[in-house]
Coordinates of C-alpha atoms in Angstrom, one line a residue:
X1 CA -60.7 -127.9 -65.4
X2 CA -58.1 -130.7 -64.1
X3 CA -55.4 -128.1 -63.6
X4 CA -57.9 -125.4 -61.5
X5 CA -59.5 -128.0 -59.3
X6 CA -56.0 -128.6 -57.0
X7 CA -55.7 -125.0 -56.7
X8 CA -59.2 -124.5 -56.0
X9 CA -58.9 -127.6 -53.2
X10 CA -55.9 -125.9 -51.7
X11 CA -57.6 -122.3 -51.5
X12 CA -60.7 -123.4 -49.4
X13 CA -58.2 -125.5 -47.3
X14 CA -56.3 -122.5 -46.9
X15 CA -59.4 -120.7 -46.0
X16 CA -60.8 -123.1 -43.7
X17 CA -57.7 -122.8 -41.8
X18 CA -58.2 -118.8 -41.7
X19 CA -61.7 -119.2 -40.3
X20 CA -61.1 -121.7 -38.0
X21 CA -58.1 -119.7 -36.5
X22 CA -60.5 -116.7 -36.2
X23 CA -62.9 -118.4 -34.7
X24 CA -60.8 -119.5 -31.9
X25 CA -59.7 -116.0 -31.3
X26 CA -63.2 -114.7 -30.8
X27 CA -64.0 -117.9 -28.2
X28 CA -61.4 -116.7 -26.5
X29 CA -62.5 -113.0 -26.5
X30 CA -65.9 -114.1 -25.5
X31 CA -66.4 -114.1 -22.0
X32 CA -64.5 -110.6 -21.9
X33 CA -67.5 -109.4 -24.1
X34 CA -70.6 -110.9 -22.9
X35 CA -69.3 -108.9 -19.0
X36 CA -69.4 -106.3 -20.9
X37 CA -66.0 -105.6 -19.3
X38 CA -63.5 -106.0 -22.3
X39 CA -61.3 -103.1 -21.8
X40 CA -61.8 -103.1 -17.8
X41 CA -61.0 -106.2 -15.6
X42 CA -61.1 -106.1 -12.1
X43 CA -59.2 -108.0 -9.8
X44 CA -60.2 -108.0 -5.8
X45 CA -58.1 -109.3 -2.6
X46 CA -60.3 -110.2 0.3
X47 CA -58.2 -110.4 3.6
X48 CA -59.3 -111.5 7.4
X49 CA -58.0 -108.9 9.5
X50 CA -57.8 -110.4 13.9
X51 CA -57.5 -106.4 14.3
X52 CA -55.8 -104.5 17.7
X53 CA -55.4 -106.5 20.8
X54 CA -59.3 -107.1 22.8
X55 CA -61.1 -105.5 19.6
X56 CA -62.8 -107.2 17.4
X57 CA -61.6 -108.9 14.0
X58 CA -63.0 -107.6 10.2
X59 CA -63.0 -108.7 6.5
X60 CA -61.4 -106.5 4.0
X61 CA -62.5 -105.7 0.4
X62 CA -59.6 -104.0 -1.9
X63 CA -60.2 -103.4 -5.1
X64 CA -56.4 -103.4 -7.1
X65 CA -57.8 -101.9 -10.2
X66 CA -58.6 -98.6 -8.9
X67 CA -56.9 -99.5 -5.1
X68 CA -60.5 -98.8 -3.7
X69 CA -60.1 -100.5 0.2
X70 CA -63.1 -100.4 2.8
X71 CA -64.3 -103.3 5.5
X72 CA -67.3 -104.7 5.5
X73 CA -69.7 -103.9 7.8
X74 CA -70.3 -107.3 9.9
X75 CA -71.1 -107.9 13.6
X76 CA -70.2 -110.4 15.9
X77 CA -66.6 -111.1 14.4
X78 CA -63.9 -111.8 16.9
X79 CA -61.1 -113.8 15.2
X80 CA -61.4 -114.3 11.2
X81 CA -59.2 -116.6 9.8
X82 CA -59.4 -118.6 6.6
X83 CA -61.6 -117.0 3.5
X84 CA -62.8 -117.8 0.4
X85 CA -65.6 -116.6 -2.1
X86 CA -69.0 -117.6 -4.4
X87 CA -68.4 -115.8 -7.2
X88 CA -72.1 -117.4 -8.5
X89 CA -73.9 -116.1 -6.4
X90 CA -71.6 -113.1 -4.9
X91 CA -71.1 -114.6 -1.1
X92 CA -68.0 -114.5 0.9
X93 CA -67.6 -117.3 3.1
X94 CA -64.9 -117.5 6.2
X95 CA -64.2 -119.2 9.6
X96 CA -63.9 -117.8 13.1
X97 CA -62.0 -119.6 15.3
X98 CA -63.0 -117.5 18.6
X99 CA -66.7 -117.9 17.9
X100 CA -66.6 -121.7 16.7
X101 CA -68.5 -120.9 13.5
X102 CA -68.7 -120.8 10.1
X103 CA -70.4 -118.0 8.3
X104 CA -71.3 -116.0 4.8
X105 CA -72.4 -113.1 3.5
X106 CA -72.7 -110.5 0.7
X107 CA -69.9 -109.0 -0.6
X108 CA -70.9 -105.8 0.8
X109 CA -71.6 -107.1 4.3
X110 CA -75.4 -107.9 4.1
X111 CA -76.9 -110.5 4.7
X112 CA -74.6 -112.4 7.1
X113 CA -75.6 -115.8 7.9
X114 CA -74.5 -118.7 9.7
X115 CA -73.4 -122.0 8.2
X116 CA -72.1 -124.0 10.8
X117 CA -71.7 -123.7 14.4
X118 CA -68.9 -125.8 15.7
X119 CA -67.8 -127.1 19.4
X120 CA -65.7 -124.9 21.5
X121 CA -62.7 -127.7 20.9
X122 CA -62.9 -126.6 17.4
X123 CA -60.5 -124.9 15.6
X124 CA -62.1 -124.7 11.8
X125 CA -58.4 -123.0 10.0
X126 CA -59.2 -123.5 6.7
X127 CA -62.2 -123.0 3.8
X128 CA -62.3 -123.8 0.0
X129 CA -65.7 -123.6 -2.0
X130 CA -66.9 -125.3 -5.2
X131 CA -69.3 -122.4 -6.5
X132 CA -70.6 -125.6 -9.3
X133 CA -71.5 -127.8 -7.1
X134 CA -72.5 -125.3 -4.4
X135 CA -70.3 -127.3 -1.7
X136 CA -67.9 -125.7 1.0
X137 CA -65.2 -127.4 2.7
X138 CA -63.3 -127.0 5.7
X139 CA -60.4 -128.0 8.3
X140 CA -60.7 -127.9 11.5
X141 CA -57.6 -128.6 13.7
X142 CA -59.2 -129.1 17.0
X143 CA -61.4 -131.7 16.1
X144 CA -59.1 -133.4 13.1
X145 CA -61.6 -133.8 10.5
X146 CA -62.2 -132.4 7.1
X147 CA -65.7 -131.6 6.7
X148 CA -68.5 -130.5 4.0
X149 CA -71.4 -128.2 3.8
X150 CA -73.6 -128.0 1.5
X151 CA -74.7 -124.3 0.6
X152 CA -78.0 -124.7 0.1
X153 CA -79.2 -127.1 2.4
X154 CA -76.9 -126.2 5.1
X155 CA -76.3 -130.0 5.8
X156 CA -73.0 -130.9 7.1
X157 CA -71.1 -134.1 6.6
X158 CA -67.5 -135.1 7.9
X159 CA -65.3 -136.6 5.1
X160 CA -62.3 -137.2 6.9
X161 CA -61.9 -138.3 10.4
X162 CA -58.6 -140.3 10.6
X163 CA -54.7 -140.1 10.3
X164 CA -55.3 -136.2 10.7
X165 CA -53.0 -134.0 12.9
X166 CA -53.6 -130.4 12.5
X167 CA -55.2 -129.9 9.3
X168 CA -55.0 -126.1 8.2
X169 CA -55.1 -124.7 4.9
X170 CA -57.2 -126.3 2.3
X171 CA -57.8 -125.8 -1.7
X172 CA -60.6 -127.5 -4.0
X173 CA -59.8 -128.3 -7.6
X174 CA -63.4 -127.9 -9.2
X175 CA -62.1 -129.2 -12.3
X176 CA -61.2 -132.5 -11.1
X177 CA -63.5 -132.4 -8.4
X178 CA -60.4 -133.0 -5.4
X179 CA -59.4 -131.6 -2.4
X180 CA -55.8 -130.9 -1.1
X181 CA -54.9 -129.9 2.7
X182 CA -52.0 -129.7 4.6
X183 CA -51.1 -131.2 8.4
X184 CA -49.5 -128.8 10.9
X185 CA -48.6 -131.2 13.9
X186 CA -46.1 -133.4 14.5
X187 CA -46.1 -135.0 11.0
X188 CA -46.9 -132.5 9.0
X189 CA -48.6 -133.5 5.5
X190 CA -49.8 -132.7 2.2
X191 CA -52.7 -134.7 1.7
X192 CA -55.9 -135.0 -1.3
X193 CA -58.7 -136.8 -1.4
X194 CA -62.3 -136.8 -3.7
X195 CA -65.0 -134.8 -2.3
X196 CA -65.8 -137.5 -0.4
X197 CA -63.1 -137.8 1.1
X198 CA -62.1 -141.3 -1.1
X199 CA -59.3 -142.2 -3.2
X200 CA -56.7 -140.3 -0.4
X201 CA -53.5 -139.9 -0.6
X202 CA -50.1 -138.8 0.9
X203 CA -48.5 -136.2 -1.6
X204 CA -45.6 -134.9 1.1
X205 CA -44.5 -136.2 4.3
X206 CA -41.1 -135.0 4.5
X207 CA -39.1 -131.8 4.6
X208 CA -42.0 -129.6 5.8
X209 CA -42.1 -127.8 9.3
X210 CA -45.3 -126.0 10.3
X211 CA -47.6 -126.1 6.4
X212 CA -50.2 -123.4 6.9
X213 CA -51.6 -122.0 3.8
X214 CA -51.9 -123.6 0.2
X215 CA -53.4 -122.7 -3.0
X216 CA -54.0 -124.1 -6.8
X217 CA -53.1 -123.1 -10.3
X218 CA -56.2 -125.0 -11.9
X219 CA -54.8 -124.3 -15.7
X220 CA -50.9 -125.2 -15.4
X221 CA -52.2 -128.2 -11.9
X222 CA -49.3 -127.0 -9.3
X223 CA -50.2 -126.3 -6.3
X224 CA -48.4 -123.9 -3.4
X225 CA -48.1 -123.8 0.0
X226 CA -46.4 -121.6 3.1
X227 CA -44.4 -122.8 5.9
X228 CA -43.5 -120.7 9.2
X229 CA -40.4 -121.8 8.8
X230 CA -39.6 -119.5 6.4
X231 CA -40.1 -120.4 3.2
X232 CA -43.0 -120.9 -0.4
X233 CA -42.9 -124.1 -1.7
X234 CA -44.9 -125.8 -4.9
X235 CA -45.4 -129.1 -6.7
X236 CA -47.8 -130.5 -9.5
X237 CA -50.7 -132.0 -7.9
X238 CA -49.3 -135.8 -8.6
X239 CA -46.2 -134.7 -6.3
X240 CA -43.8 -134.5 -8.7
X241 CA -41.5 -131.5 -9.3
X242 CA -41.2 -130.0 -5.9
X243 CA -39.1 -126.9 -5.6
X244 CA -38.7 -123.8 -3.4
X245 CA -40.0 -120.3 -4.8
X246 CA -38.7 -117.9 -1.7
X247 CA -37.3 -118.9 1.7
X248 CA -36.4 -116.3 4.5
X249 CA -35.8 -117.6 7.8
X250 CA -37.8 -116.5 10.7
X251 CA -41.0 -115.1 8.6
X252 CA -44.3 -116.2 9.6
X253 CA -45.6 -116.9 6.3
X254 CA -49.5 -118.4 6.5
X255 CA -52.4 -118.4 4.1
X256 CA -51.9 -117.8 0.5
X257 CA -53.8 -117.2 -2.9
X258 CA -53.1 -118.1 -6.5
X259 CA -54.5 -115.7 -9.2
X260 CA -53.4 -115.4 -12.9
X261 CA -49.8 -115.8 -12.9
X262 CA -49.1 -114.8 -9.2
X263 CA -49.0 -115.6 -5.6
X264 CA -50.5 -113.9 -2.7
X265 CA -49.9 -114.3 0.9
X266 CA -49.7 -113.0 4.0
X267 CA -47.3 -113.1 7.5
X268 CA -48.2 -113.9 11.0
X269 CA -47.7 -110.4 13.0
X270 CA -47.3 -108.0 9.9
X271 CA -49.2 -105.6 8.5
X272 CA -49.2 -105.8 4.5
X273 CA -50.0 -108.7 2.5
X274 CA -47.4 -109.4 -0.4
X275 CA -47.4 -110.7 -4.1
X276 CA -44.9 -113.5 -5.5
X277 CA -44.5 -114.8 -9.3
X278 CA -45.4 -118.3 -9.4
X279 CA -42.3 -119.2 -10.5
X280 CA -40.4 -116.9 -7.4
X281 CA -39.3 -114.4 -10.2
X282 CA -38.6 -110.8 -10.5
X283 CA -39.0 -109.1 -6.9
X284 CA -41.2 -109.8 -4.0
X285 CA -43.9 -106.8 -3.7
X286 CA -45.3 -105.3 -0.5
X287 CA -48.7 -104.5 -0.7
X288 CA -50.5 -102.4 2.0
X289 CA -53.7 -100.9 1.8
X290 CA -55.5 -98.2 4.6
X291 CA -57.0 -99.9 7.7
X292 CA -55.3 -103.6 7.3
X293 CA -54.0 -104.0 11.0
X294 CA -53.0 -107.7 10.9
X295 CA -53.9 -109.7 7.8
X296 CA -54.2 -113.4 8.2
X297 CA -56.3 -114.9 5.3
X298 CA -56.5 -114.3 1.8
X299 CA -58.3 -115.2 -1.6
X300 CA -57.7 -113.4 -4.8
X301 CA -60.3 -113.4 -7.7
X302 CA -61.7 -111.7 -10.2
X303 CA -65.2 -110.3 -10.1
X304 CA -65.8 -110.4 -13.6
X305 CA -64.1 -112.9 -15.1
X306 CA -63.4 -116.7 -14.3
X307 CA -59.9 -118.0 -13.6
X308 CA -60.0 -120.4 -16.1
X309 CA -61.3 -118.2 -18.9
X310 CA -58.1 -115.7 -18.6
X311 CA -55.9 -115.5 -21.2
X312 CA -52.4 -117.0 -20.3
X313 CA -50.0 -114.5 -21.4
X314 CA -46.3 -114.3 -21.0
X315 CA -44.3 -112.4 -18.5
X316 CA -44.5 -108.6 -19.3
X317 CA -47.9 -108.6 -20.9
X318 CA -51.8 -108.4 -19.7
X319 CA -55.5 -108.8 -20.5
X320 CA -57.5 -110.5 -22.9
X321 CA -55.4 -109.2 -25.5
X322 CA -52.1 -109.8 -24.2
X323 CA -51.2 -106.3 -24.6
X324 CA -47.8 -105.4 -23.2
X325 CA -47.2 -104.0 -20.1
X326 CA -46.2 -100.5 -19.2
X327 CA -43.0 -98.9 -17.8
X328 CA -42.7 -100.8 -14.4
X329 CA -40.1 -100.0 -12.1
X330 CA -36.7 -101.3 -12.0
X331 CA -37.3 -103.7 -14.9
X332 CA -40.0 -105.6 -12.9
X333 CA -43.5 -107.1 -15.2
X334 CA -46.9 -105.9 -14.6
X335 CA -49.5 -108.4 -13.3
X336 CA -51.7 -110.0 -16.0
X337 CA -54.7 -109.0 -15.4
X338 CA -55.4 -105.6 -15.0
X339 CA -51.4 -104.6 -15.9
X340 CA -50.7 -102.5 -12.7
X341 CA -47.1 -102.2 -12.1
X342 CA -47.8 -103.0 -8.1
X343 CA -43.9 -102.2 -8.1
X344 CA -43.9 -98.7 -9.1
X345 CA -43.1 -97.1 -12.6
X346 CA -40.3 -96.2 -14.7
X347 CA -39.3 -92.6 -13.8
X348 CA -41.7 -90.1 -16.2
X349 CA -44.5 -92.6 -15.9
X350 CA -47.5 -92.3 -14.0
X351 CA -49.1 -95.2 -12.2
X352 CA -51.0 -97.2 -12.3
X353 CA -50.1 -99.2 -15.8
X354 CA -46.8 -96.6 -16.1
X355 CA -48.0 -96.7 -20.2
X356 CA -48.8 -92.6 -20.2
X357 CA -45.9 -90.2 -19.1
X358 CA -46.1 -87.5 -16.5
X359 CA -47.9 -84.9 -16.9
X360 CA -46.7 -81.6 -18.3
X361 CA -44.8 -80.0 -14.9
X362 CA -44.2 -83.1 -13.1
X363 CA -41.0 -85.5 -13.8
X364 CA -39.3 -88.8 -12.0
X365 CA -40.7 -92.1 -10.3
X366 CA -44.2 -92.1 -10.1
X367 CA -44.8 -88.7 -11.6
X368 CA -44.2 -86.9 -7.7
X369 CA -41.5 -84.6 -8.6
X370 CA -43.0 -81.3 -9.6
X371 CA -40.8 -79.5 -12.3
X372 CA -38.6 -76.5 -10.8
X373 CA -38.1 -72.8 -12.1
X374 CA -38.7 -73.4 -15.6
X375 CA -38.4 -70.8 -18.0
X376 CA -42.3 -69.7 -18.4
X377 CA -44.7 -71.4 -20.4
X378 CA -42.3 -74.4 -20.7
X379 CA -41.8 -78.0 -18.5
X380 CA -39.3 -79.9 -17.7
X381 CA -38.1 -83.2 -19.3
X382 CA -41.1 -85.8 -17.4
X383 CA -37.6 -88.0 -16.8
X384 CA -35.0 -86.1 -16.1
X385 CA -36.5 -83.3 -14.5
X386 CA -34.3 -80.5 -16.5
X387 CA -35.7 -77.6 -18.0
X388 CA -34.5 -77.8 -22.2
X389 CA -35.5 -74.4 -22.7
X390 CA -33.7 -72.6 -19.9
X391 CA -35.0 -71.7 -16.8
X392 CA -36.7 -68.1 -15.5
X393 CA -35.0 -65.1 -14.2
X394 CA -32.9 -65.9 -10.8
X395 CA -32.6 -69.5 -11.3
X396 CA -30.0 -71.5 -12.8
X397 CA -28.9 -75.6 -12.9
X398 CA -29.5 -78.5 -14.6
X399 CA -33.0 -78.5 -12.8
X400 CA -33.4 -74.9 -12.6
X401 CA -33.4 -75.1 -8.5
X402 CA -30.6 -73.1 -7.9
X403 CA -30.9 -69.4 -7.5
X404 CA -28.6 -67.3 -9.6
X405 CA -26.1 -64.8 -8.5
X406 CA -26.3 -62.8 -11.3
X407 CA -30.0 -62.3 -11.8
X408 CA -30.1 -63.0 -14.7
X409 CA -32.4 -65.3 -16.5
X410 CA -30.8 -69.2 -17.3
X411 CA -27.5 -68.3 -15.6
X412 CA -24.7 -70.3 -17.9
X413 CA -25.5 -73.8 -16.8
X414 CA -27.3 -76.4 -19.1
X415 CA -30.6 -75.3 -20.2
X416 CA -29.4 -71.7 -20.2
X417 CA -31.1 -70.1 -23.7
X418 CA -29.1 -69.8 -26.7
X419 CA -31.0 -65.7 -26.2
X420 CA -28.0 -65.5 -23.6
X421 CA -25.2 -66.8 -25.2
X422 CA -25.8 -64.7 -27.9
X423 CA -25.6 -61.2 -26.3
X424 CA -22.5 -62.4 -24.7
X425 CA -21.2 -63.5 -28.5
X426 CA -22.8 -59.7 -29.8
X427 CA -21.0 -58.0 -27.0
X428 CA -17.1 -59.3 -27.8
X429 CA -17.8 -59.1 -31.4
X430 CA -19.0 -55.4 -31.1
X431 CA -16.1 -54.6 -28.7
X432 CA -13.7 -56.3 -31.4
X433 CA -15.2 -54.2 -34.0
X434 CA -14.7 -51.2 -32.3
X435 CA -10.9 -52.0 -32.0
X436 CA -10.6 -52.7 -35.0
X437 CA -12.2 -48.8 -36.5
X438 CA -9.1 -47.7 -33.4
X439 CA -6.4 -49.3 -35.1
X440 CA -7.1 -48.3 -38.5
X441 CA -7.8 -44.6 -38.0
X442 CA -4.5 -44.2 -36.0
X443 CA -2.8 -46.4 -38.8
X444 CA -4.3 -43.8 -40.9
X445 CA -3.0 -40.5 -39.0
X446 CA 0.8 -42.1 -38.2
X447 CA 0.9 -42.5 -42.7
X448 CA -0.4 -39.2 -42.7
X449 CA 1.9 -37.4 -40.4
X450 CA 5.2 -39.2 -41.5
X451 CA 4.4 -38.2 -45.6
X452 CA 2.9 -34.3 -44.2
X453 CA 6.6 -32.0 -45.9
X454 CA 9.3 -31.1 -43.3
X455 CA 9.1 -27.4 -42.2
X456 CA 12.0 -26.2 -40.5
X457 CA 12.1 -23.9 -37.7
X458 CA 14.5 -21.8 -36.3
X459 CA 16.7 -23.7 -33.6
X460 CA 15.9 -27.3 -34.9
X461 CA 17.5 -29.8 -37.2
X462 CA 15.0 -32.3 -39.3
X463 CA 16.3 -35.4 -40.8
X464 CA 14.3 -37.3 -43.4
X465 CA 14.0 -40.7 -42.9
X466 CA 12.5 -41.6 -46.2
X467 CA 9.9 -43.7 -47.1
X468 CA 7.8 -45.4 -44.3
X469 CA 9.3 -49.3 -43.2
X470 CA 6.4 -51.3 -42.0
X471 CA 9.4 -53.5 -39.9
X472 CA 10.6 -50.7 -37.9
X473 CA 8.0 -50.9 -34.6
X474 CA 6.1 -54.3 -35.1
X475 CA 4.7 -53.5 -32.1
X476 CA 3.0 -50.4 -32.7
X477 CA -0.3 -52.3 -33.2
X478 CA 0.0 -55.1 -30.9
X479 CA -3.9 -55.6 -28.9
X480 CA -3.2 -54.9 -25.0
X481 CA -2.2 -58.1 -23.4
X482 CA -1.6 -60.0 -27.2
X483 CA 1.4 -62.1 -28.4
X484 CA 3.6 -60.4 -30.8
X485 CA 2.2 -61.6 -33.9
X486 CA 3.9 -62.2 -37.7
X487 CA 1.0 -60.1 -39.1
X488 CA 0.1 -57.0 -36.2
X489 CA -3.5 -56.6 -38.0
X490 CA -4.8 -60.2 -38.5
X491 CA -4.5 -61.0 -34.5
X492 CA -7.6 -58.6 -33.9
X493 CA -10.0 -60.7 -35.9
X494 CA -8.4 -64.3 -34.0
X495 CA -8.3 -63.1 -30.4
X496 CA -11.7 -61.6 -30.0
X497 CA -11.9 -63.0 -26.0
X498 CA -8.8 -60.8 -25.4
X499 CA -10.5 -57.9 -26.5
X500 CA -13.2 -58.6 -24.7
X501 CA -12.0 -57.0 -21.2
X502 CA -11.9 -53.7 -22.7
X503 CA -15.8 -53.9 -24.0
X504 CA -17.9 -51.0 -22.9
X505 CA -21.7 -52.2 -22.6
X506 CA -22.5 -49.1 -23.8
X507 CA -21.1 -49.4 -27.3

């Protein structure tokens, strides 16, 4: 009994280990099952759109996972600006800095209410909500205060009035419970405070230009922020660490959103919104979607699942499984979420995960290139594009897009049928053949003749020669057009080409 009890002792440790491990794996699992959306995340972008020049602004909904775009249906909207969203209770709140308000409604446009209304000095820029403690906050640069509604109540409270110059964008980290703005005017800022606007502090006061936009990476604590100057900053929220991620002189760039690995933002005066890696990796994506005139703000979430309950996985894979992504173009990653390839896929890939090839007649980037004159009943490579089984009668090329001189089916370029080939081959052999039966019979007849007995006639003299010498015409069964060779009878079996020009089809 002495001798099993340590291995019994290191077994259940062992297997405690196993459980435990297991365990954590289905915590981790478990807000992807209890949405009942597992194997289908969803991941929105809501936009303000100021819209055409004297019409009125709107609110966009797009749906990336299936690139589902409409706007909601709200009056009374002249200039939209910053945005933001209760995923609780399924509002969306944002500020209008034409109509001095603050308002809310449902994410389908319902229900639109009014949450503040401001001064006409006002200038409210920026929004951030804690959905837990059912507060919204705001900037506003015309009155230079940082301010706080509740959501319920409606009741307002100023939280900052002092040492502010310009305050614009604005981000809430609701697991610390702290805010974090930045200052457009002459000094420009990065500032945080509490939620009551205690314990403030100066973050950044130096080498910023005109700070519009910034967001926060609640798991990894950075936070990121735009500059019309040109360029995407970030920083750990104690100030430390403070690098560029993309700089390009003379672009606009204003609000942005952080979501699961990536960046979101827009630019002043253009009409997409684009997506960044967090770390200014890979390439910088272009996103536009149908009806977006002139984006300005921006918040990225998912519907379905909480930011801080995603899985962090590493570049190049997605989901609550980490599974890895598909064939993106030109080497780029998918996004984590939902594992779209926003760049494109890998030629012979269809979008929008680029994990399934083309489908049977289509080929190249994106699956749009429809296969070419195939021979029938067969598609093209869903790569390349070229037909590996030949192509149909009158067409010829590596793609099969060429019409053929001849007529006939494949032509003799790649992907031309071996059927082809082969009647050529049967045609010179046949033709040799029948060269061959030539030369022996008239082999035959010249032995015959020179061994038939002399008869003489009157007027003519005979001499006998003797026995036949195979060396006295070596050329006598040279092929047309042939070399003289050592042995006249082995060059018809070597040189069938050569033969070839005296084929008759009919044979």
């Amino acid at each position: 009994m002495s001798d099993i009890k340590p291995w019994f002792d290191a077994t259940l440790k062992q297997s405690r280990a196993m459980i435990l491990q297991y365990m954590i794996v289905v915590c981790g699992l478990l807000p992807w099952i209890a949405t009942g959306q597992a194997e289908s995340p969803q991941l929105v972008v809501l936009l303000t759109d100021l819209g055409k020049t004297g019409e009125l602004g709107f609110l966009h909904k797009i749906n990336l996972h299936d690139w589902d775009t409409g706007a909601l249906n709200i009056a009374n909207m002249l200039r939209p600006t910053a945005i933001d969203v209760d995923r609780t209770r399924h509002h969306v709140y944002w500020t209008d800095v034409r109509t001095y308000q603050i308002r809310r409604a449902d994410l389908d446009g319902g229900n639109n209410q009014l949450m503040a209304s401001l001064n006409t000095s006002s200038n409210p820029e920026g929004i951030t909500l804690d959905s837990q403690t059912r507060q919204v906050f705001y900037t506003d640069a015309g009155a230079d205060i940082v301010a706080r509604i509740e959501m319920d109540s409606l009741q307002s409270t100023v939280i900052v009035s002092t040492g502010l110059d310009k305050p614009m964008g604005i981000v809430a980290d609701t697991n610390y419970k702290k805010l974090y703005w930045v200052n457009r005017g002459n000094s420009p800022k990065i500032e945080t405070s509490d939620y009551n606007g205690a314990a403030r502090a100066t973050l950044v006061s130096s080498g910023l230009a005109q700070p519009n936009g910034i967001t926060i990476d609640q798991k990894g604590g950075r936070l990121f922020w735009t500059d019309s100057a040109g360029y995407i900053e970030s920083m750990f929220t104690n100030g430390t660490q403070r690098k560029r991620l993309r700089s390009e002189s003379g672009r606009l760039f204003f609000y942005i959103s952080h979501f699961n690995g990536f960046l979101y933002y827009t630019v002043r005066k253009e009409r997409s919104f684009f997506q960044l890696h967090e770390d200014g990796l890979y390439m910088n994506i272009k996103l536009t979607a149908s009806g977006v005139y002139l984006p300005l703000g921006i918040h990225v979430y998912s519907p379905n699942v909480n930011a801080t309950e995603l899985a962090t996985c590493p570049d190049g894979r997605y989901g609550p499984a980490c599974t890895e992504c598909g064939q993106c173009s030109k080497g780029e990653i998918c996004e984590k979420t939902i594992g779209q390839c926003f760049v494109g896929c890998a030629a012979g890939y269809k979008p929008r995960t680029c994990s399934q090839e083309c489908d049977p007649g289509f080929f190249g980037e994106n699956c749009k290139s429809p296969c070419s004159k195939c021979r029938t009943g067969t598609s093209c490579d869903h790569v390349t594009g070229k037909c590996p089984d030949g192509c149909q009668t009158g067409w010829e090329g590596d793609l099969c897009n060429v019409e053929s001189e001849s007529g006939h089916e494949g032509g003799l370029s790649m992907g031309t049928s071996f059927l082809t080939t082969g009647l050529i081959i049967g045609i010179a052999a046949g033709g040799a053949l029948v060269v061959v039966i030539v030369v022996v019979v008239v082999a035959v007849c010249v032995v015959k003749k020179r061994r038939r007995p002399k008869v003489k006639e009157e007027g003519e003299v005979y001499t006998d020669i003797g026995p036949l010498d195979k060396t006295l015409d070596e050329n006598a069964y040279t092929p047309l057009g042939a070399s003289r060779p050592t042995n006249p009878y082995a060059e018809i079996y070597t040189v069938p080409e050569q033969c070839a020009q005296y084929t008759n089809p009919s044979w």
